[in-house]
Short mmCIF file of C-alpha atoms in Angstrom, two decimals:
data_model
loop_
_atom_site.label_atom_id
_atom_site.label_comp_id
_atom_site.label_asym_id
_atom_site.label_seq_id
_atom_site.Cartn_x
_atom_site.Cartn_y
_atom_site.Cartn_z
CA MET O 493 57.42 86.90 133.33
CA SER O 494 60.49 88.36 131.66
CA LYS O 495 60.24 91.93 130.53
CA THR O 496 61.42 92.71 126.98
CA THR O 497 63.84 95.63 126.81
CA GLN O 498 62.91 98.16 124.16
CA ALA O 499 64.87 100.99 122.63
CA PRO O 500 64.00 104.53 123.78
CA LYS O 501 60.91 105.97 122.16
CA ALA O 502 62.85 108.65 120.29
CA LEU O 503 65.18 106.06 118.74
CA ARG O 504 62.29 103.80 117.85
CA GLY O 505 60.63 106.70 116.10
CA VAL O 506 63.75 107.47 114.07
CA GLY O 507 64.20 103.82 113.24
CA ASN O 508 60.61 103.40 112.10
CA PHE O 509 60.84 106.61 110.06
CA ILE O 510 63.91 105.35 108.18
CA ASP O 511 62.58 101.82 107.73
CA ASP O 512 59.23 103.03 106.37
CA ARG O 513 61.03 104.87 103.58
CA PHE O 514 64.10 102.74 102.84
CA HIS O 515 63.08 99.31 104.19
CA ALA O 516 66.51 99.05 105.74
CA ALA O 517 65.68 97.04 108.87
CA LYS O 518 66.17 93.59 107.33
CA MET O 519 69.35 94.64 105.49
CA GLY O 520 70.68 96.35 108.61
CA GLU O 521 70.04 93.30 110.76
CA LYS O 522 71.81 91.07 108.24
CA ASN O 523 74.84 93.35 108.06
CA LEU O 524 75.05 93.70 111.83
CA ARG O 525 75.26 89.90 112.10
CA LYS O 526 78.04 89.67 109.50
CA VAL O 527 80.83 87.39 110.76
CA PHE O 528 84.48 88.46 110.96
CA PRO O 529 87.35 85.99 111.52
CA ASN O 530 89.08 86.24 114.90
CA HIS O 531 92.72 85.83 113.85
CA TRP O 532 94.96 88.73 114.90
CA SER O 533 96.46 89.18 111.42
CA PHE O 534 93.14 90.48 110.10
CA MET O 535 93.62 93.55 112.29
CA LEU O 536 96.66 94.69 110.26
CA GLY O 537 94.44 96.26 107.61
CA GLU O 538 92.48 98.02 110.34
CA ILE O 539 95.66 99.66 111.64
CA ALA O 540 96.06 101.18 108.17
CA LEU O 541 92.43 102.39 108.22
CA TYR O 542 92.75 103.92 111.69
CA SER O 543 96.05 105.59 110.78
CA PHE O 544 94.40 107.08 107.70
CA ILE O 545 91.57 108.49 109.84
CA ILE O 546 94.14 110.06 112.19
CA LEU O 547 95.96 111.49 109.17
CA LEU O 548 92.77 113.15 107.92
CA LEU O 549 91.93 114.65 111.32
CA THR O 550 95.42 115.99 112.06
CA GLY O 551 95.83 117.14 108.45
CA VAL O 552 92.75 119.33 108.73
CA PHE O 553 94.22 120.89 111.88
CA LEU O 554 97.56 121.63 110.20
CA THR O 555 95.98 123.22 107.11
CA LEU O 556 94.52 125.97 109.32
CA TRP O 557 97.98 127.49 109.83
CA PHE O 558 100.20 126.18 107.06
CA LYS O 559 100.92 128.57 104.17
CA PRO O 560 101.87 126.74 100.94
CA SER O 561 103.91 129.59 99.52
CA MET O 562 107.52 129.99 98.44
CA ILE O 563 107.49 133.76 98.85
CA GLU O 564 110.59 134.70 100.83
CA VAL O 565 110.19 136.30 104.25
CA VAL O 566 112.53 137.19 107.09
CA TYR O 567 111.72 135.05 110.10
CA ASP O 568 110.86 136.87 113.33
CA GLY O 569 109.19 134.34 115.58
CA PRO O 570 109.46 132.40 118.83
CA TYR O 571 112.37 130.22 117.65
CA GLU O 572 115.18 132.69 118.26
CA ARG O 573 117.96 130.67 116.61
CA LEU O 574 116.47 131.38 113.17
CA ASN O 575 115.46 134.99 113.74
CA GLY O 576 116.62 137.16 110.86
CA VAL O 577 117.03 134.19 108.47
CA VAL O 578 115.46 134.46 105.02
CA MET O 579 113.10 131.55 104.34
CA SER O 580 109.91 130.65 102.49
CA GLU O 581 106.49 131.26 103.97
CA ALA O 582 105.95 127.49 103.98
CA TYR O 583 108.91 126.96 106.31
CA ALA O 584 108.04 129.97 108.46
CA SER O 585 104.44 128.82 108.88
CA THR O 586 105.62 125.34 109.89
CA LEU O 587 107.83 126.91 112.56
CA HIS O 588 104.79 128.92 113.65
CA ILE O 589 102.79 125.67 114.03
CA ASP O 590 105.60 124.10 116.06
CA PHE O 591 106.33 126.98 118.43
CA ALA O 592 103.36 129.36 118.46
CA VAL O 593 100.25 127.18 118.01
CA ARG O 594 99.25 125.40 121.22
CA GLY O 595 99.70 121.68 120.66
CA GLY O 596 100.85 122.32 117.11
CA PHE O 597 104.15 120.48 117.37
CA LEU O 598 102.46 117.44 118.93
CA VAL O 599 99.81 117.37 116.19
CA ARG O 600 102.46 117.62 113.47
CA GLN O 601 104.38 114.78 115.11
CA ILE O 602 101.19 112.71 115.28
CA HIS O 603 100.58 113.43 111.59
CA HIS O 604 104.09 112.30 110.65
CA TRP O 605 104.06 109.16 112.80
CA ALA O 606 100.59 108.23 111.54
CA ALA O 607 101.89 108.51 107.96
CA LEU O 608 104.80 106.18 108.70
CA ILE O 609 102.56 103.65 110.45
CA PHE O 610 99.94 103.93 107.69
CA VAL O 611 102.42 102.85 105.02
CA ALA O 612 104.02 100.23 107.30
CA SER O 613 100.66 98.63 108.12
CA LEU O 614 99.78 98.62 104.42
CA VAL O 615 103.00 96.75 103.67
CA VAL O 616 102.51 94.16 106.41
CA HIS O 617 98.84 93.74 105.49
CA MET O 618 99.73 93.16 101.83
CA LEU O 619 102.42 90.66 102.83
CA ARG O 620 99.83 88.75 104.84
CA VAL O 621 97.50 88.70 101.85
CA PHE O 622 100.29 87.66 99.48
CA PHE O 623 101.76 84.84 101.57
CA THR O 624 98.34 83.33 102.34
CA GLY O 625 97.08 83.55 98.75
CA ALA O 626 94.18 85.79 99.76
CA PHE O 627 94.55 87.63 96.44
CA ARG O 628 93.17 84.71 94.43
CA LYS O 629 89.77 84.59 92.76
CA PRO O 630 87.44 86.34 93.51
CA ARG O 631 89.67 88.99 95.17
CA GLU O 632 92.00 89.98 92.33
CA ILE O 633 90.34 93.40 91.92
CA ASN O 634 90.69 94.15 95.62
CA TRP O 635 94.36 93.21 95.42
CA LEU O 636 94.88 95.68 92.57
CA ILE O 637 93.08 98.34 94.62
CA GLY O 638 95.44 97.57 97.50
CA VAL O 639 98.49 97.98 95.25
CA ALA O 640 97.09 101.33 94.02
CA ILE O 641 96.51 102.46 97.63
CA PHE O 642 100.10 101.50 98.50
CA THR O 643 101.50 103.42 95.53
CA LEU O 644 99.42 106.52 96.26
CA ALA O 645 100.32 106.36 99.96
CA MET O 646 104.01 106.54 99.08
CA LEU O 647 103.44 109.52 96.79
CA GLU O 648 101.28 111.18 99.43
CA GLY O 649 104.01 110.71 102.01
CA LEU O 650 106.70 112.05 99.68
CA PHE O 651 104.69 115.18 98.86
CA GLY O 652 103.75 115.79 102.51
CA TYR O 653 107.36 115.33 103.62
CA SER O 654 108.37 117.98 101.06
CA LEU O 655 105.89 120.69 102.10
CA PRO O 656 107.78 122.30 105.03
CA ASP O 657 110.55 123.36 102.60
CA ASP O 658 113.30 122.54 105.10
CA LEU O 659 116.75 121.38 104.01
CA PRO O 660 116.15 117.56 103.95
CA SER O 661 112.78 117.85 102.21
CA GLY O 662 114.26 120.25 99.65
CA MET O 663 116.93 117.68 98.85
CA GLY O 664 114.16 115.11 98.35
CA VAL O 665 112.43 117.40 95.87
CA ARG O 666 115.77 117.89 94.11
CA ILE O 667 116.08 114.10 93.69
CA LEU O 668 112.51 114.00 92.36
CA GLN O 669 113.45 116.61 89.78
CA GLY O 670 116.52 114.61 88.80
CA VAL O 671 114.37 111.56 88.08
CA MET O 672 112.06 113.72 85.94
CA LEU O 673 115.00 115.08 83.97
CA ALA O 674 116.10 111.50 83.22
CA LEU O 675 113.06 111.03 80.98
CA PRO O 676 114.21 111.37 77.36
CA LEU O 677 112.70 114.25 75.35
CA VAL O 678 109.94 115.19 77.82
CA GLY O 679 111.89 115.31 81.10
CA THR O 680 112.90 118.97 80.89
CA TYR O 681 109.38 120.05 79.93
CA ILE O 682 107.80 118.14 82.83
CA SER O 683 110.29 119.70 85.25
CA MET O 684 109.64 123.23 83.95
CA PHE O 685 105.87 122.80 84.12
CA LEU O 686 105.91 121.36 87.66
CA PHE O 687 108.41 123.81 89.16
CA GLY O 688 107.26 126.84 87.21
CA GLY O 689 110.74 127.49 85.85
CA GLU O 690 114.26 126.47 86.76
CA PHE O 691 114.66 124.56 90.02
CA PRO O 692 113.48 125.36 92.65
CA GLY O 693 111.06 127.74 90.94
CA GLU O 694 108.20 129.42 92.80
CA ASP O 695 105.27 127.02 92.39
CA ILE O 696 106.39 123.57 93.55
CA ILE O 697 105.19 123.86 97.18
CA THR O 698 101.79 125.21 96.12
CA ARG O 699 101.31 122.41 93.60
CA LEU O 700 102.50 119.69 95.96
CA TYR O 701 100.14 121.10 98.59
CA MET O 702 97.13 120.79 96.30
CA LEU O 703 98.09 117.23 95.47
CA HIS O 704 98.74 116.40 99.12
CA VAL O 705 95.55 117.81 100.67
CA LEU O 706 93.03 117.37 97.84
CA ALA O 707 93.81 115.13 94.87
CA ILE O 708 95.61 112.17 96.43
CA PRO O 709 93.52 112.03 99.65
CA ALA O 710 90.37 112.02 97.53
CA LEU O 711 91.72 109.14 95.46
CA LEU O 712 92.83 107.29 98.59
CA LEU O 713 89.46 107.77 100.26
CA GLY O 714 87.62 106.53 97.17
CA LEU O 715 89.86 103.48 96.83
CA ILE O 716 89.61 102.64 100.55
CA VAL O 717 85.80 102.86 100.41
CA ALA O 718 85.77 100.65 97.32
CA HIS O 719 88.15 98.22 99.02
CA PHE O 720 85.87 97.85 102.03
CA MET O 721 82.70 97.62 99.98
CA ILE O 722 84.18 94.75 97.95
CA LEU O 723 85.49 93.16 101.15
CA TRP O 724 82.06 93.46 102.76
CA HIS O 725 80.42 91.82 99.75
CA GLN O 726 82.97 89.03 99.28
CA LYS O 727 83.66 88.45 103.00
CA HIS O 728 87.05 87.81 104.55
CA THR O 729 89.23 84.86 103.80
CA GLN O 730 89.90 82.63 106.80
CA TYR O 731 92.58 80.23 107.90
CA PRO O 732 91.97 76.46 107.82
CA GLY O 733 90.22 74.94 110.82
CA PRO O 734 87.13 73.05 111.98
CA GLY O 735 83.99 74.21 110.19
CA LYS O 736 85.89 76.59 107.91
CA THR O 737 85.22 76.02 104.23
CA ASP O 738 84.96 78.06 101.07
CA LYS O 739 81.23 78.46 101.78
CA THR O 740 81.15 78.99 105.57
CA VAL O 741 82.78 81.64 107.76
CA VAL O 742 83.59 81.13 111.45
CA GLY O 743 84.15 84.18 113.65
CA THR O 744 82.62 87.02 115.64
CA PRO O 745 79.44 88.88 114.54
CA MET O 746 79.81 92.52 113.52
CA PHE O 747 77.59 93.68 116.39
CA PRO O 748 78.28 93.78 119.23
CA GLY O 749 81.47 91.68 119.44
CA PHE O 750 83.53 92.90 116.51
CA ALA O 751 82.31 96.51 116.76
CA VAL O 752 83.47 96.75 120.39
CA LYS O 753 86.81 95.12 119.55
CA ALA O 754 87.38 97.38 116.54
CA GLY O 755 86.46 100.50 118.50
CA GLY O 756 88.89 99.63 121.26
CA PHE O 757 91.59 98.83 118.72
CA PHE O 758 91.18 102.29 117.15
CA PHE O 759 91.89 104.00 120.46
CA PHE O 760 94.78 101.63 121.11
CA THR O 761 96.28 102.56 117.72
CA PHE O 762 95.76 106.25 118.44
CA ALA O 763 97.39 105.85 121.87
CA VAL O 764 100.50 104.22 120.36
CA ILE O 765 100.82 106.95 117.73
CA ALA O 766 100.28 109.70 120.32
CA GLY O 767 102.82 108.07 122.64
CA LEU O 768 105.44 107.91 119.90
CA SER O 769 104.72 111.52 118.98
CA ALA O 770 105.11 112.70 122.58
CA PHE O 771 108.30 110.83 123.44
CA VAL O 772 110.08 110.05 120.12
CA GLN O 773 110.89 113.19 118.12
CA ILE O 774 110.79 112.84 114.36
CA ASN O 775 111.63 115.29 111.57
CA PRO O 776 112.67 118.27 113.76
CA ILE O 777 112.75 120.76 110.89
CA HIS O 778 113.84 123.62 113.18
CA LEU O 779 117.24 121.92 113.53
CA PHE O 780 117.81 121.64 109.77
CA GLY O 781 117.07 125.16 108.61
CA PRO O 782 115.37 126.29 105.38
CA PHE O 783 116.22 124.79 102.01
CA THR O 784 118.53 126.66 99.69
CA PRO O 785 119.81 125.17 96.40
CA THR O 786 123.41 125.87 97.42
CA SER O 787 123.18 123.95 100.72
CA ILE O 788 123.58 120.23 101.27
CA THR O 789 123.49 117.91 104.25
CA SER O 790 124.70 114.40 105.08
CA GLY O 791 123.67 111.71 107.50
CA LEU O 792 119.95 112.25 106.96
CA GLN O 793 117.63 109.69 105.43
CA PRO O 794 114.20 109.96 103.80
CA ASP O 795 111.13 108.38 105.37
CA TRP O 796 111.61 104.62 105.46
CA TYR O 797 109.23 103.79 102.60
CA MET O 798 111.29 105.88 100.15
CA GLY O 799 114.56 104.32 101.28
CA PHE O 800 114.54 101.66 98.57
CA MET O 801 114.53 104.30 95.81
CA GLU O 802 117.29 106.22 97.58
CA GLY O 803 119.35 103.04 97.74
CA SER O 804 118.77 102.10 94.12
CA LEU O 805 119.86 105.57 93.00
CA ARG O 806 123.00 105.35 95.12
CA ILE O 807 124.28 101.97 93.96
CA PHE O 808 123.12 101.73 90.34
CA PRO O 809 126.14 102.31 88.06
CA ASN O 810 126.27 104.82 85.21
CA TRP O 811 128.03 102.34 82.93
CA PHE O 812 125.03 102.08 80.61
CA ASP O 813 124.34 105.78 79.97
CA PHE O 814 124.23 106.69 76.29
CA GLN O 815 123.11 109.36 73.84
CA ILE O 816 120.73 109.05 70.91
CA PHE O 817 120.39 111.80 68.32
CA GLY O 818 122.10 114.16 70.71
CA TYR O 819 119.76 113.41 73.62
CA ALA O 820 121.27 111.96 76.78
CA VAL O 821 119.64 108.85 78.24
CA PRO O 822 120.94 108.60 81.85
CA ILE O 823 120.26 104.92 82.58
CA GLY O 824 121.92 105.37 85.99
CA VAL O 825 118.98 107.52 87.06
CA LEU O 826 116.19 106.32 84.78
CA VAL O 827 116.36 102.65 85.81
CA PRO O 828 116.58 103.06 89.62
CA GLY O 829 114.16 106.00 89.66
CA LEU O 830 111.43 104.61 87.40
CA VAL O 831 112.14 101.08 86.12
CA ILE O 832 112.85 99.42 89.49
CA PRO O 833 109.74 100.92 91.19
CA GLY O 834 107.77 99.91 88.09
CA ILE O 835 109.01 96.33 88.44
CA VAL O 836 108.17 96.26 92.17
CA PHE O 837 104.62 97.63 91.86
CA GLY O 838 103.96 96.06 88.47
CA GLY O 839 105.06 92.68 89.78
CA LEU O 840 102.74 93.01 92.77
CA GLY O 841 99.80 93.82 90.53
CA ALA O 842 100.52 91.09 87.98
CA TRP O 843 101.26 88.20 90.36
CA PRO O 844 97.63 87.00 90.96
CA PHE O 845 97.04 86.73 87.23
CA LEU O 846 100.46 85.17 86.57
CA GLU O 847 99.91 82.51 89.23
CA GLN O 848 96.43 81.79 87.88
CA TRP O 849 97.83 81.45 84.36
CA ILE O 850 100.60 79.09 85.49
CA THR O 851 98.35 76.81 87.54
CA GLY O 852 95.12 77.16 85.54
CA ASP O 853 93.32 77.40 88.90
CA LYS O 854 90.18 79.50 88.39
CA ARG O 855 88.27 78.31 91.43
CA ALA O 856 87.02 80.69 94.12
CA HIS O 857 89.19 80.54 97.25
CA ASN O 858 87.82 81.69 100.60
CA VAL O 859 90.15 79.59 102.76
CA ALA O 860 93.66 81.01 102.88
CA ASP O 861 96.82 78.98 102.36
CA ARG O 862 99.41 78.42 105.04
CA PRO O 863 102.60 79.99 103.60
CA ARG O 864 104.46 76.68 103.91
CA ASN O 865 101.91 75.02 101.64
CA ALA O 866 102.81 77.31 98.72
CA PRO O 867 106.62 77.11 98.80
CA VAL O 868 107.26 78.80 95.44
CA ARG O 869 105.00 81.75 96.26
CA THR O 870 106.58 82.05 99.69
CA GLY O 871 110.05 81.88 98.15
CA VAL O 872 109.19 84.60 95.64
CA GLY O 873 107.83 86.76 98.46
CA ALA O 874 110.99 86.25 100.51
CA ALA O 875 113.09 87.18 97.45
CA GLY O 876 111.06 90.36 96.97
CA ILE O 877 111.41 91.34 100.63
CA THR O 878 115.16 90.72 100.45
CA PHE O 879 115.50 92.81 97.28
CA TYR O 880 113.49 95.67 98.80
CA GLY O 881 115.32 95.44 102.13
CA LEU O 882 118.78 95.50 100.59
CA LEU O 883 117.92 98.55 98.49
CA TRP O 884 116.51 100.20 101.60
CA LEU O 885 119.71 99.42 103.51
CA ALA O 886 121.82 100.69 100.61
CA GLY O 887 120.15 104.08 101.05
CA SER O 888 122.31 104.52 104.18
CA ASN O 889 125.59 103.34 102.67
CA ASP O 890 127.31 106.57 103.74
CA ILE O 891 126.30 106.04 107.37
CA LEU O 892 127.36 102.38 107.22
CA SER O 893 130.72 103.41 105.77
CA GLU O 894 131.34 105.92 108.54
CA THR O 895 130.06 103.65 111.31
CA PHE O 896 132.15 100.62 110.32
CA SER O 897 135.10 102.56 108.86
CA ILE O 898 134.64 101.01 105.41
CA SER O 899 135.24 102.79 102.13
CA LEU O 900 132.07 104.18 100.58
CA TYR O 901 133.00 102.58 97.27
CA VAL O 902 133.43 99.18 98.96
CA THR O 903 129.94 99.35 100.50
CA THR O 904 128.52 100.38 97.14
CA TYR O 905 130.06 97.36 95.37
CA ILE O 906 128.95 95.05 98.20
CA PHE O 907 125.35 96.17 97.79
CA ARG O 908 125.55 95.83 94.01
CA VAL O 909 126.42 92.17 94.49
CA LEU O 910 123.94 91.57 97.31
CA VAL O 911 120.88 92.93 95.48
CA ILE O 912 121.54 90.39 92.71
CA VAL O 913 122.59 87.37 94.79
CA GLY O 914 120.51 87.99 97.91
CA PRO O 915 117.03 87.43 96.40
CA PHE O 916 118.09 84.08 94.89
CA VAL O 917 119.51 82.92 98.23
CA ALA O 918 116.36 84.07 100.04
CA TYR O 919 114.15 82.23 97.54
CA PHE O 920 116.09 78.98 97.88
CA VAL O 921 116.25 79.11 101.69
CA ALA O 922 112.57 80.02 102.11
CA LYS O 923 111.45 77.29 99.73
CA ARG O 924 113.56 74.62 101.44
CA ILE O 925 112.19 75.69 104.84
CA CYS O 926 108.63 75.41 103.53
CA LEU O 927 109.27 71.93 102.12
CA GLY O 928 110.84 70.83 105.40
CA LEU O 929 107.82 72.10 107.33
CA GLN O 930 105.51 70.26 104.93
CA ARG O 931 107.35 66.98 105.56
CA ARG O 932 107.08 67.54 109.29
CA ASP O 933 103.35 68.26 108.94
CA ARG O 934 102.85 65.06 106.94
CA GLU O 935 104.68 63.07 109.61
CA SER O 936 102.60 64.67 112.36
CA LEU O 937 99.36 64.07 110.48
CA GLU O 938 100.13 60.42 109.80
CA HIS O 939 101.77 59.43 113.10
CA GLY O 940 100.52 62.03 115.60
CA TYR O 941 102.80 64.10 117.78
CA GLU O 942 105.62 62.91 119.99
CA SER O 943 104.42 62.72 123.59
CA GLY O 944 107.88 62.43 125.17
CA ILE O 945 106.83 59.19 126.89
CA ILE O 946 109.21 56.25 126.35
CA GLN O 947 107.82 52.77 126.97
CA GLN O 948 109.17 49.25 126.59
CA LEU O 949 107.23 46.62 124.67
CA PRO O 950 107.11 42.95 125.79
CA SER O 951 109.60 42.23 123.03
CA GLY O 952 112.11 44.50 124.74
CA GLU O 953 111.83 47.26 122.14
CA PHE O 954 111.72 50.83 123.43
CA ILE O 955 109.32 53.19 121.67
CA GLU O 956 108.13 56.75 122.08
CA VAL O 957 104.36 57.01 122.37
CA HIS O 958 102.74 59.16 119.72
CA LYS O 959 99.41 60.78 120.54
CA ARG O 960 96.68 61.87 118.20
CA ASN O 961 96.51 65.55 117.30
CA SER O 962 93.61 67.73 118.34
CA GLU O 963 90.71 68.08 115.94
CA GLU O 964 91.75 71.62 115.04
CA THR O 965 95.37 70.63 114.39
CA THR O 966 94.27 67.69 112.26
CA GLU O 967 92.00 69.97 110.19
CA VAL O 968 94.84 72.45 109.67
CA LEU O 969 97.37 69.79 108.68
CA ALA O 970 94.95 68.04 106.35
CA SER O 971 94.05 71.30 104.61
CA LYS O 972 97.18 71.30 102.45
CA PRO O 973 96.12 71.48 98.80
CA GLU O 974 97.82 69.53 96.07
CA ILE O 975 99.91 71.91 93.96
CA THR O 976 99.11 71.10 90.34
CA SER O 977 98.84 72.83 87.00
CA THR O 978 96.54 72.18 84.07
CA ALA O 979 99.56 72.80 81.83
CA LEU O 980 101.00 69.50 83.10
CA THR O 981 97.77 67.50 83.32
CA GLU O 982 96.29 68.38 79.91
CA PRO O 983 97.02 65.68 77.29
CA ALA O 984 99.82 66.64 74.92
CA ALA O 985 97.93 64.95 72.02
CA ASP O 986 94.41 63.82 71.22
CA ASP O 987 93.30 60.22 70.65
CA LYS O 988 94.49 60.44 67.04
CA GLY O 989 97.99 61.48 68.04
CA VAL O 990 97.64 65.12 66.95
CA ARG O 991 99.57 67.37 69.33
CA ASN O 992 97.83 70.22 71.06
CA PRO O 993 98.71 73.31 68.98
CA GLU O 994 98.87 75.49 72.12
CA SER O 995 101.66 73.34 73.57
CA ARG O 996 103.78 73.89 70.43
CA LYS O 997 103.65 77.67 70.64
CA ALA O 998 106.23 79.66 72.58
CA LYS O 999 103.52 80.77 75.03
CA GLY O 1000 102.56 77.16 75.73
CA ARG O 1001 106.17 76.09 76.22
CA ILE O 1002 106.80 78.98 78.59
CA ARG O 1003 103.68 78.14 80.59
CA ARG O 1004 104.69 74.49 80.85
CA ALA O 1005 108.18 75.42 82.01
CA LEU O 1006 106.76 77.77 84.64
CA ALA O 1007 104.27 75.09 85.73
CA GLU O 1008 107.10 72.60 86.25
CA TRP O 1009 108.98 75.22 88.27
CA TYR O 1010 105.90 76.02 90.37
CA THR O 1011 104.98 72.40 91.14
CA LYS O 1012 108.49 70.97 91.47
CA ASP O 1013 109.41 69.32 94.79
CA ASN O 1014 105.79 69.28 95.91
CA VAL O 1015 105.28 67.24 99.10
CA SER O 1016 102.16 65.20 98.45
CA PHE O 1017 99.69 64.41 101.24
CA GLU O 1018 97.69 62.14 98.95
CA GLY O 1019 96.70 58.91 100.67
CA VAL O 1020 97.85 60.08 104.13
CA GLU O 1021 95.35 59.05 106.82
CA PRO O 1022 95.24 61.12 110.03
CA HIS O 1023 96.63 59.35 113.09
CA THR O 1024 93.78 57.76 115.04
CA GLY O 1025 95.62 56.14 117.92
CA HIS O 1026 95.70 52.64 116.39
CA HIS O 1027 99.13 52.72 114.74
CA LEU O 1028 101.43 50.04 116.07
CA HIS O 1029 104.46 51.39 117.96
CA HIS O 1030 103.07 54.90 117.93
CA SER O 1031 100.10 54.94 120.28
CA GLU O 1032 99.25 54.37 123.91
CA GLU O 1033 96.62 51.83 122.85
CA ALA O 1034 99.27 49.76 121.06
CA VAL O 1035 101.52 49.84 124.10
CA LYS O 1036 98.70 48.78 126.40
CA GLU O 1037 97.68 45.99 123.99
CA HIS O 1038 101.19 44.55 123.92
CA ALA O 1039 101.55 44.92 127.69
CA SER O 1040 98.32 42.96 128.29
CA HIS O 1041 99.78 39.97 126.46
#
């Protein structure tokens, strides 16, 4: 007889105690058997989660010694090169963490690297969601939460980068103040309130510290919890394949398979971050010195996620600046500092609803698209990445000028042209690639794949034998949806010849034009039968049949 293994008596007692009061056994068993897809791309969001956990843990450690004060002191510490230099307590306490606290410099490096990887994994995770259409109904709210997390993460990184009060971070705060001052009427008041007087004031570090360690982390934590609760309720999307439908999920149960994998992946993520922190130095503030308003530096760049704003500020011309009623409106700062980020983040948030409005598709989608099967969406995503990347690259136009011995003005004009032309080129190229891949998929689905075997028929004709695809490949190829829009399929007039009033309005005409743009050049798979091995001239069976005669 087989002996049933039971949990230890103490654990059974605790379990029974909880279940008697909350009746959680059935719910717990159901949740422990929840299925997670196995594809590697679903781990990108987990990297962001694990990086955030590391940020919280290392941040708590750093707060024990950091002093968020701009009171000036004369440094007298272990780093002899700065002894006798007047600096803020914030900068002095950061030097103390680096050189006097055991392991302090490593922990600060881990904190900084984790912040960079946190934002990077958020970006890659959101790109995966965007290109596969995983933002569609019923996940629009979770997409908006993700955009909010991304925005807050950038602000959190900017404020944390500014806390040590070293020379590069002080220049970043100066740029932040310049963007504030660009706001008509209220800009000067906002700057005075935030800085506690004229720049740099005496309160900015203290206020940024409160935002960095309390307000924004609390918001991030709340949004991340909400994101995972919605995800847990709605389940993951999954890629096309055998048995995968909008109502069934194929994957690994939460316990024990996924839990073990996720736990190991956390330590792997921590190991990579710790390895980078130990061997790749980042933000060595002791080499830059304290910030003073009269000092400036060159050749230094902000953290990568703020590079696009740096680039937009550098290349946007001041040709459009004007005054109204005696108030200056510096378009050269206002647009790159506020309007362009607003377009980027606003566009991300609005896209799910815009796409739904164009197509009229209000169905629930639990099976993700292959990016090639949504060529317009993929093209728009490629255009956005190109726009962002060119602005990011423009943030180092001074370094590019020096490296390649090109005039700084020439590089500036080059980037001005590229940020306009580049996204259109990227959109066109990405869309054409997607359409080409769709045609190849249709050929493969209908005729199988080329085996590389050349045979001669009794008639003397040479053919290449095509073999049938695997079941999984056939399911993936056949999963391509037809790209349609209700704006194009709805009748323009009723049976009495009266035109639809919505189609006559400007809104209706715009929607129809966008629908034609979205569905144009669609490669239809309608009527295509999967290759079964019985197609003449394309199968081994056909070759054998002809050879037998």
